[in-house]
């Protein structure tokens, strides 16, 4: 393959070259991912070790959901009203302190159970506060025509972490213990804080209002008035609700008589997303990002349905990898539309809604999958959920035709956002914060 053809397929590194702050956030996210995955694996394992109760482990999801919803919405309003760099820095420091609590508790002669739940709820709350600021900052530091490439690079970073992080965490917990795992988490957040200190300030607009319920409602009204945005949220929620089967992977592995493949099932989606990310150069030339959202979600649903049909574990793993690639493709389209169309003054509040759209869906999807598997069997839960996903995506595409017809070169909101954002991205000459 010629050099030009390779360039058309390989990831587009334009955001990396043009934006110093993008590079800093890329490094920061990489460090945070590895540290966070260390705690994500160690925390439920420690609860299991202390209680030997599946219910006690599952209760983590319950204590995490409400803080995420409440703080995600408030964090969106906060991101529009304060310096986003400062908000990211303070929440990252708070996450580091919570990791320190886990470390201290693990070093006790008899570690306590209740701090693990308190920390889980605290992490969920701080993540909800921080994520809108991180997401809304991207449109400010990356040039408008490089937003798809930036989303692909961020996805690539996440998938590397999703594959390597849990594997490394499992080894550390197994051979060095919980305290060592939490020590890595603390060190990761310390390095992340140092990187965040180097980001350029990202102050709110001069006419920004204080965070309030009225401000949150204003963001919700804006989203409701934009069919394209509604479509991105609705398609993602439908895809995750009907076809997020992670909770029943252990049961599928049992039915396939392949308990050894359980870890591969959890990793397969990330592998598929990684392959898509590594060959994502062509997505920078796509202008119809709504089609990416719909087609990616449909591929996700069909692949999950196929995973429920095949009797071979290797074909199941292949289907799950294809599903991961479809999810990555849909995610690229959503992230690009969000960053291309939402006004700067509403970016944080809409990012808060986005946090809910891609975090609540998987939570509810696990409940659906587990309930359906209990009623009808594991395989039926897979293929029925996958087909329901495809059907719901088709219905939403028909009800919201502007999502399908979205074109970055002609959409009024995208053109307005491009015109207003030309002076915003931080290039190489941007001054670093002290």
Short mmCIF file of C-alpha atoms in Angstrom, two decimals:
data_model
loop_
_atom_site.label_atom_id
_atom_site.label_comp_id
_atom_site.label_asym_id
_atom_site.label_seq_id
_atom_site.Cartn_x
_atom_site.Cartn_y
_atom_site.Cartn_z
CA UNK A 1 0.00 0.00 0.00
CA UNK A 2 1.37 3.41 -0.96
CA UNK A 3 2.22 6.07 1.61
CA UNK A 4 -0.77 8.19 0.57
CA UNK A 5 -3.14 5.25 1.04
CA UNK A 6 -1.70 4.49 4.46
CA UNK A 7 -2.19 8.15 5.38
CA UNK A 8 -5.85 7.90 4.35
CA UNK A 9 -6.42 4.99 6.73
CA UNK A 10 -4.20 5.66 9.74
CA UNK A 11 -5.40 8.00 12.52
CA UNK A 12 -5.31 11.72 11.77
CA UNK A 13 -2.84 13.35 14.19
CA UNK A 14 -3.68 16.94 13.23
CA UNK A 15 -5.08 17.81 16.70
CA UNK A 16 -1.89 16.48 18.28
CA UNK A 17 0.22 18.79 16.13
CA UNK A 18 -1.96 21.90 16.33
CA UNK A 19 -2.97 22.01 20.00
CA UNK A 20 -0.61 21.94 22.98
CA UNK A 21 -3.52 21.60 25.41
CA UNK A 22 -4.88 18.62 23.48
CA UNK A 23 -1.54 16.87 23.96
CA UNK A 24 -1.56 17.67 27.68
CA UNK A 25 -5.09 16.30 28.06
CA UNK A 26 -4.13 13.23 26.05
CA UNK A 27 -1.25 12.52 28.45
CA UNK A 28 -3.44 13.34 31.45
CA UNK A 29 -6.19 11.01 30.27
CA UNK A 30 -3.77 8.18 29.59
CA UNK A 31 -2.28 8.40 33.09
CA UNK A 32 -5.72 8.71 34.68
CA UNK A 33 -7.12 5.75 32.73
CA UNK A 34 -4.42 3.38 33.94
CA UNK A 35 -4.71 4.58 37.53
CA UNK A 36 -8.50 4.48 37.46
CA UNK A 37 -8.66 1.00 35.95
CA UNK A 38 -6.40 -0.17 38.77
CA UNK A 39 -8.99 1.00 41.30
CA UNK A 40 -11.95 -0.14 39.15
CA UNK A 41 -10.67 -3.71 39.28
CA UNK A 42 -9.40 -3.67 42.86
CA UNK A 43 -12.48 -2.08 44.47
CA UNK A 44 -15.11 -4.72 43.55
CA UNK A 45 -12.60 -7.49 44.17
CA UNK A 46 -11.94 -6.13 47.65
CA UNK A 47 -15.69 -5.95 48.37
CA UNK A 48 -16.00 -9.55 47.18
CA UNK A 49 -13.06 -10.54 49.40
CA UNK A 50 -14.61 -8.85 52.44
CA UNK A 51 -18.21 -10.06 51.95
CA UNK A 52 -18.20 -13.02 49.53
CA UNK A 53 -21.56 -11.63 48.36
CA UNK A 54 -22.57 -10.90 44.72
CA UNK A 55 -25.27 -8.59 46.09
CA UNK A 56 -22.69 -6.53 47.97
CA UNK A 57 -20.62 -6.16 44.80
CA UNK A 58 -23.68 -5.27 42.73
CA UNK A 59 -24.67 -2.62 45.28
CA UNK A 60 -21.79 -0.49 43.97
CA UNK A 61 -23.89 0.34 40.93
CA UNK A 62 -26.73 1.57 43.12
CA UNK A 63 -24.55 3.91 45.18
CA UNK A 64 -22.89 5.28 42.03
CA UNK A 65 -25.95 6.03 39.90
CA UNK A 66 -27.64 8.88 41.81
CA UNK A 67 -24.44 10.92 42.42
CA UNK A 68 -23.56 10.55 38.74
CA UNK A 69 -26.97 11.80 37.55
CA UNK A 70 -27.18 14.72 40.00
CA UNK A 71 -23.57 15.84 39.73
CA UNK A 72 -23.47 15.29 35.97
CA UNK A 73 -26.26 17.82 35.46
CA UNK A 74 -24.85 20.28 37.99
CA UNK A 75 -21.33 19.79 36.63
CA UNK A 76 -22.59 20.83 33.21
CA UNK A 77 -23.97 24.09 34.58
CA UNK A 78 -20.77 24.62 36.58
CA UNK A 79 -18.61 24.12 33.48
CA UNK A 80 -20.39 27.05 31.80
CA UNK A 81 -19.94 29.33 34.82
CA UNK A 82 -16.35 28.81 36.02
CA UNK A 83 -12.86 28.31 34.63
CA UNK A 84 -12.97 24.77 33.21
CA UNK A 85 -9.26 24.22 33.82
CA UNK A 86 -9.75 25.03 37.51
CA UNK A 87 -12.76 22.72 37.75
CA UNK A 88 -10.85 19.86 36.14
CA UNK A 89 -7.87 20.46 38.42
CA UNK A 90 -9.92 20.54 41.65
CA UNK A 91 -11.96 17.43 40.81
CA UNK A 92 -8.82 15.55 39.74
CA UNK A 93 -7.22 16.43 43.09
CA UNK A 94 -10.39 15.26 44.85
CA UNK A 95 -10.26 11.93 43.01
CA UNK A 96 -6.65 11.57 44.12
CA UNK A 97 -7.66 12.11 47.76
CA UNK A 98 -10.36 9.44 47.47
CA UNK A 99 -7.76 7.04 46.08
CA UNK A 100 -5.62 7.87 49.12
CA UNK A 101 -8.55 6.88 51.37
CA UNK A 102 -8.66 3.49 49.61
CA UNK A 103 -4.92 3.08 50.13
CA UNK A 104 -5.09 3.92 53.85
CA UNK A 105 -8.05 1.58 54.34
CA UNK A 106 -6.23 -1.25 52.52
CA UNK A 107 -3.22 -0.82 54.84
CA UNK A 108 -5.34 -1.32 57.98
CA UNK A 109 -4.95 -4.68 59.75
CA UNK A 110 -8.69 -5.26 59.10
CA UNK A 111 -9.90 -3.12 56.17
CA UNK A 112 -13.38 -1.66 56.56
CA UNK A 113 -16.24 -2.18 54.11
CA UNK A 114 -18.19 1.08 54.39
CA UNK A 115 -15.37 3.35 53.14
CA UNK A 116 -15.37 1.42 49.86
CA UNK A 117 -18.99 2.41 49.20
CA UNK A 118 -18.39 5.99 50.31
CA UNK A 119 -15.43 6.27 47.94
CA UNK A 120 -17.42 4.67 45.09
CA UNK A 121 -20.18 7.28 45.55
CA UNK A 122 -17.61 10.08 45.85
CA UNK A 123 -15.80 9.01 42.68
CA UNK A 124 -19.10 8.93 40.82
CA UNK A 125 -19.98 12.43 42.07
CA UNK A 126 -16.61 13.95 41.19
CA UNK A 127 -16.62 12.26 37.79
CA UNK A 128 -20.05 13.75 37.14
CA UNK A 129 -18.76 17.20 38.07
CA UNK A 130 -15.58 16.86 36.00
CA UNK A 131 -16.66 15.13 32.81
CA UNK A 132 -18.73 18.01 31.34
CA UNK A 133 -15.77 20.38 31.80
CA UNK A 134 -13.42 17.94 30.07
CA UNK A 135 -15.83 17.25 27.22
CA UNK A 136 -16.75 20.89 26.67
CA UNK A 137 -13.10 21.97 26.68
CA UNK A 138 -12.37 19.96 23.54
CA UNK A 139 -14.28 22.30 21.22
CA UNK A 140 -12.27 25.23 22.60
CA UNK A 141 -8.76 23.80 22.22
CA UNK A 142 -9.14 21.88 18.92
CA UNK A 143 -9.84 23.55 15.53
CA UNK A 144 -13.35 22.97 14.21
CA UNK A 145 -12.30 20.84 11.24
CA UNK A 146 -10.19 18.55 13.47
CA UNK A 147 -12.89 17.58 15.98
CA UNK A 148 -13.58 14.14 14.46
CA UNK A 149 -9.85 13.38 14.46
CA UNK A 150 -9.64 14.49 18.10
CA UNK A 151 -12.55 12.22 19.04
CA UNK A 152 -10.85 9.30 17.28
CA UNK A 153 -7.55 9.90 19.10
CA UNK A 154 -9.34 10.17 22.45
CA UNK A 155 -11.19 6.94 21.69
CA UNK A 156 -7.94 5.27 20.75
CA UNK A 157 -6.41 6.33 24.06
CA UNK A 158 -9.39 4.97 25.97
CA UNK A 159 -9.35 1.62 24.17
CA UNK A 160 -5.65 1.12 24.84
CA UNK A 161 -6.41 1.78 28.49
CA UNK A 162 -9.48 -0.47 28.48
CA UNK A 163 -7.40 -3.39 27.19
CA UNK A 164 -4.13 -2.91 29.04
CA UNK A 165 -5.49 -1.33 32.23
CA UNK A 166 -7.62 -4.23 33.53
CA UNK A 167 -4.96 -6.79 32.55
CA UNK A 168 -2.27 -4.91 34.44
CA UNK A 169 -4.61 -4.26 37.36
CA UNK A 170 -5.46 -7.95 37.65
CA UNK A 171 -1.77 -8.85 37.84
CA UNK A 172 -1.01 -6.16 40.44
CA UNK A 173 -3.95 -7.15 42.66
CA UNK A 174 -3.16 -10.87 42.35
CA UNK A 175 0.55 -10.64 43.05
CA UNK A 176 1.02 -7.41 45.04
CA UNK A 177 -2.30 -6.84 46.80
CA UNK A 178 -4.90 -4.09 47.05
CA UNK A 179 -2.61 -1.54 48.68
CA UNK A 180 -0.18 -1.72 45.75
CA UNK A 181 -3.03 -1.25 43.26
CA UNK A 182 -4.32 1.81 45.13
CA UNK A 183 -0.77 3.17 45.35
CA UNK A 184 -0.60 3.15 41.55
CA UNK A 185 -3.94 4.96 41.45
CA UNK A 186 -2.71 7.67 43.84
CA UNK A 187 0.49 8.12 41.82
CA UNK A 188 -1.55 8.37 38.62
CA UNK A 189 -3.75 11.14 39.96
CA UNK A 190 -0.72 13.02 41.29
CA UNK A 191 0.84 12.96 37.81
CA UNK A 192 -2.50 13.98 36.31
CA UNK A 193 -2.78 17.02 38.60
CA UNK A 194 0.71 18.14 37.57
CA UNK A 195 -0.28 17.90 33.91
CA UNK A 196 -3.53 19.81 34.51
CA UNK A 197 -1.54 22.63 36.12
CA UNK A 198 0.13 23.20 32.73
CA UNK A 199 -3.15 23.69 30.87
CA UNK A 200 -3.99 27.19 29.69
CA UNK A 201 -6.84 28.85 31.65
CA UNK A 202 -10.32 28.30 30.17
CA UNK A 203 -12.45 31.01 31.79
CA UNK A 204 -16.20 31.23 31.36
CA UNK A 205 -17.74 33.87 29.14
CA UNK A 206 -18.02 37.30 30.72
CA UNK A 207 -21.82 37.13 30.77
CA UNK A 208 -21.97 33.61 32.23
CA UNK A 209 -24.59 33.08 34.92
CA UNK A 210 -24.18 31.28 38.21
CA UNK A 211 -25.10 27.57 38.15
CA UNK A 212 -28.84 27.15 38.76
CA UNK A 213 -31.79 24.92 38.01
CA UNK A 214 -32.96 27.58 35.56
CA UNK A 215 -29.65 27.35 33.73
CA UNK A 216 -29.85 23.54 33.59
CA UNK A 217 -33.42 23.82 32.25
CA UNK A 218 -32.20 26.27 29.61
CA UNK A 219 -29.69 23.70 28.39
CA UNK A 220 -32.37 21.00 28.33
CA UNK A 221 -34.70 23.26 26.31
CA UNK A 222 -31.95 23.93 23.79
CA UNK A 223 -31.30 20.20 23.36
CA UNK A 224 -35.03 19.54 22.99
CA UNK A 225 -35.27 22.18 20.25
CA UNK A 226 -32.49 20.57 18.18
CA UNK A 227 -33.61 17.31 16.49
CA UNK A 228 -30.02 16.45 15.58
CA UNK A 229 -28.91 16.59 19.22
CA UNK A 230 -32.01 14.72 20.37
CA UNK A 231 -31.22 12.03 17.84
CA UNK A 232 -27.69 11.53 19.14
CA UNK A 233 -28.92 11.16 22.72
CA UNK A 234 -31.86 8.92 21.84
CA UNK A 235 -29.88 6.59 19.57
CA UNK A 236 -27.18 6.12 22.20
CA UNK A 237 -29.70 5.46 24.97
CA UNK A 238 -31.60 2.95 22.81
CA UNK A 239 -28.43 1.13 21.76
CA UNK A 240 -27.18 0.80 25.32
CA UNK A 241 -30.54 -0.04 26.89
CA UNK A 242 -31.41 -2.84 24.46
CA UNK A 243 -27.95 -4.21 23.61
CA UNK A 244 -25.52 -3.82 26.51
CA UNK A 245 -25.03 -7.46 27.58
CA UNK A 246 -21.91 -7.21 29.78
CA UNK A 247 -23.77 -8.34 32.90
CA UNK A 248 -24.60 -11.73 31.36
CA UNK A 249 -21.23 -12.54 29.80
CA UNK A 250 -20.47 -15.05 32.60
CA UNK A 251 -23.66 -16.96 31.79
CA UNK A 252 -22.92 -17.00 28.07
CA UNK A 253 -19.43 -18.32 28.80
CA UNK A 254 -21.00 -21.12 30.86
CA UNK A 255 -23.43 -22.05 28.07
CA UNK A 256 -20.56 -22.16 25.57
CA UNK A 257 -18.55 -24.30 28.01
CA UNK A 258 -15.81 -21.68 27.71
CA UNK A 259 -15.33 -20.15 31.12
CA UNK A 260 -11.74 -19.44 30.06
CA UNK A 261 -13.07 -16.97 27.47
CA UNK A 262 -14.89 -14.69 29.94
CA UNK A 263 -12.05 -12.16 30.11
CA UNK A 264 -11.82 -12.20 26.31
CA UNK A 265 -15.51 -11.38 26.08
CA UNK A 266 -15.04 -8.29 28.21
CA UNK A 267 -12.02 -7.25 26.14
CA UNK A 268 -13.41 -8.04 22.68
CA UNK A 269 -15.40 -4.82 22.35
CA UNK A 270 -12.38 -2.74 23.25
CA UNK A 271 -10.30 -4.63 20.67
CA UNK A 272 -12.87 -3.86 17.96
CA UNK A 273 -12.95 -0.21 18.95
CA UNK A 274 -9.16 -0.12 18.92
CA UNK A 275 -9.01 -1.53 15.39
CA UNK A 276 -11.54 1.05 14.22
CA UNK A 277 -9.56 3.80 15.94
CA UNK A 278 -6.28 2.65 14.37
CA UNK A 279 -7.88 2.87 10.90
CA UNK A 280 -9.94 6.01 11.51
CA UNK A 281 -8.15 8.39 9.16
CA UNK A 282 -11.04 8.26 6.68
CA UNK A 283 -13.51 9.59 9.29
CA UNK A 284 -11.86 13.02 9.18
CA UNK A 285 -13.22 13.41 5.65
CA UNK A 286 -16.80 12.43 6.54
CA UNK A 287 -19.30 15.31 6.61
CA UNK A 288 -22.50 13.31 7.29
CA UNK A 289 -21.81 12.53 10.94
CA UNK A 290 -25.44 11.64 11.69
CA UNK A 291 -25.02 8.67 9.38
CA UNK A 292 -22.05 7.55 11.47
CA UNK A 293 -24.24 7.68 14.59
CA UNK A 294 -27.07 5.63 13.07
CA UNK A 295 -24.98 3.13 11.09
CA UNK A 296 -22.59 2.55 13.99
CA UNK A 297 -25.48 1.88 16.40
CA UNK A 298 -27.11 -0.49 13.89
CA UNK A 299 -23.85 -2.44 13.50
CA UNK A 300 -23.59 -2.63 17.30
CA UNK A 301 -27.11 -4.09 17.57
CA UNK A 302 -26.71 -6.59 14.73
CA UNK A 303 -23.38 -7.82 16.10
CA UNK A 304 -24.79 -8.29 19.62
CA UNK A 305 -27.74 -10.20 18.14
CA UNK A 306 -25.36 -12.42 16.15
CA UNK A 307 -23.35 -13.11 19.29
CA UNK A 308 -26.47 -14.69 20.74
CA UNK A 309 -26.93 -17.00 17.77
CA UNK A 310 -23.50 -18.52 17.12
CA UNK A 311 -22.49 -21.71 18.97
CA UNK A 312 -18.75 -21.11 18.53
CA UNK A 313 -17.01 -19.01 21.17
CA UNK A 314 -14.60 -17.65 18.56
CA UNK A 315 -17.46 -16.41 16.39
CA UNK A 316 -19.04 -14.87 19.49
CA UNK A 317 -15.80 -13.04 20.25
CA UNK A 318 -15.62 -11.84 16.64
CA UNK A 319 -19.18 -10.53 16.89
CA UNK A 320 -18.40 -8.69 20.11
CA UNK A 321 -15.34 -7.12 18.47
CA UNK A 322 -17.49 -5.95 15.54
CA UNK A 323 -19.98 -4.56 18.05
CA UNK A 324 -17.17 -2.58 19.67
CA UNK A 325 -16.17 -1.14 16.30
CA UNK A 326 -19.77 -0.11 15.64
CA UNK A 327 -20.01 1.56 19.02
CA UNK A 328 -16.77 3.45 18.36
CA UNK A 329 -18.07 4.62 14.98
CA UNK A 330 -21.32 5.86 16.50
CA UNK A 331 -19.38 7.57 19.29
CA UNK A 332 -17.20 9.44 16.79
CA UNK A 333 -20.31 10.78 15.07
CA UNK A 334 -21.93 11.85 18.35
CA UNK A 335 -18.83 13.59 19.70
CA UNK A 336 -18.30 15.45 16.42
CA UNK A 337 -21.89 16.68 16.21
CA UNK A 338 -21.82 17.82 19.84
CA UNK A 339 -18.61 19.76 19.42
CA UNK A 340 -19.52 21.17 16.01
CA UNK A 341 -22.98 22.51 16.82
CA UNK A 342 -23.38 23.45 20.49
CA UNK A 343 -22.74 27.14 21.35
CA UNK A 344 -19.85 27.81 23.73
CA UNK A 345 -22.15 29.36 26.34
CA UNK A 346 -24.21 26.14 26.59
CA UNK A 347 -21.41 23.64 26.02
CA UNK A 348 -20.99 22.63 29.66
CA UNK A 349 -24.69 22.14 30.33
CA UNK A 350 -25.14 20.07 27.19
CA UNK A 351 -22.04 18.06 28.12
CA UNK A 352 -23.80 17.26 31.40
CA UNK A 353 -26.73 15.85 29.44
CA UNK A 354 -24.26 13.89 27.30
CA UNK A 355 -22.76 12.34 30.44
CA UNK A 356 -26.20 10.99 31.30
CA UNK A 357 -26.86 9.73 27.77
CA UNK A 358 -23.76 7.53 27.68
CA UNK A 359 -23.60 6.50 31.35
CA UNK A 360 -27.20 5.84 32.39
CA UNK A 361 -27.88 3.74 29.27
CA UNK A 362 -25.34 1.02 30.12
CA UNK A 363 -26.55 0.93 33.74
CA UNK A 364 -30.15 0.36 32.64
CA UNK A 365 -28.98 -1.98 29.89
CA UNK A 366 -27.38 -4.31 32.40
CA UNK A 367 -30.64 -4.45 34.35
CA UNK A 368 -32.55 -5.24 31.13
CA UNK A 369 -30.09 -7.92 30.07
CA UNK A 370 -30.07 -9.61 33.47
CA UNK A 371 -33.87 -9.53 33.79
CA UNK A 372 -34.43 -10.82 30.25
CA UNK A 373 -31.86 -13.58 30.73
CA UNK A 374 -33.66 -14.66 33.90
CA UNK A 375 -37.00 -14.84 32.09
CA UNK A 376 -36.09 -16.20 28.66
CA UNK A 377 -32.49 -17.41 28.79
CA UNK A 378 -29.11 -15.92 28.05
CA UNK A 379 -29.06 -16.33 24.28
CA UNK A 380 -32.54 -14.89 23.87
CA UNK A 381 -31.49 -11.89 25.93
CA UNK A 382 -28.63 -11.33 23.48
CA UNK A 383 -30.40 -11.67 20.13
CA UNK A 384 -33.69 -10.07 21.18
CA UNK A 385 -31.87 -7.09 22.66
CA UNK A 386 -29.71 -6.70 19.55
CA UNK A 387 -32.71 -6.79 17.21
CA UNK A 388 -34.64 -4.40 19.45
CA UNK A 389 -31.66 -2.05 19.23
CA UNK A 390 -31.68 -2.12 15.42
CA UNK A 391 -35.45 -1.62 15.29
CA UNK A 392 -35.39 1.28 17.73
CA UNK A 393 -32.53 2.96 15.85
CA UNK A 394 -34.50 2.63 12.59
CA UNK A 395 -37.59 4.16 14.21
CA UNK A 396 -35.59 7.05 15.67
CA UNK A 397 -33.93 7.71 12.31
CA UNK A 398 -37.37 7.88 10.69
CA UNK A 399 -38.78 10.16 13.40
CA UNK A 400 -35.74 12.45 13.39
CA UNK A 401 -34.72 12.74 9.71
CA UNK A 402 -32.51 15.77 10.41
CA UNK A 403 -30.07 13.45 12.17
CA UNK A 404 -29.60 11.45 8.96
CA UNK A 405 -29.37 14.56 6.78
CA UNK A 406 -26.91 16.38 9.06
CA UNK A 407 -24.01 17.77 7.04
CA UNK A 408 -21.15 19.64 8.73
CA UNK A 409 -20.78 21.90 5.67
CA UNK A 410 -24.42 23.01 5.51
CA UNK A 411 -25.94 22.67 8.97
CA UNK A 412 -26.79 26.12 10.35
CA UNK A 413 -25.66 25.38 13.91
CA UNK A 414 -22.37 23.90 12.68
CA UNK A 415 -21.69 26.91 10.45
CA UNK A 416 -22.53 29.32 13.27
CA UNK A 417 -20.33 27.41 15.72
CA UNK A 418 -17.47 27.34 13.22
CA UNK A 419 -17.70 31.10 12.67
CA UNK A 420 -17.81 31.89 16.41
CA UNK A 421 -15.03 29.47 17.33
CA UNK A 422 -12.28 30.45 14.93
CA UNK A 423 -10.38 32.38 17.58
CA UNK A 424 -10.87 29.86 20.37
CA UNK A 425 -8.54 26.89 19.77
CA UNK A 426 -5.23 27.00 21.61
CA UNK A 427 -2.38 26.51 19.14
CA UNK A 428 1.32 26.10 19.70
CA UNK A 429 1.67 29.77 20.61
CA UNK A 430 -0.83 29.59 23.46
CA UNK A 431 0.67 30.69 26.71
CA UNK A 432 0.90 28.03 29.36
CA UNK A 433 -0.62 28.61 32.77
CA UNK A 434 1.86 29.00 35.64
#
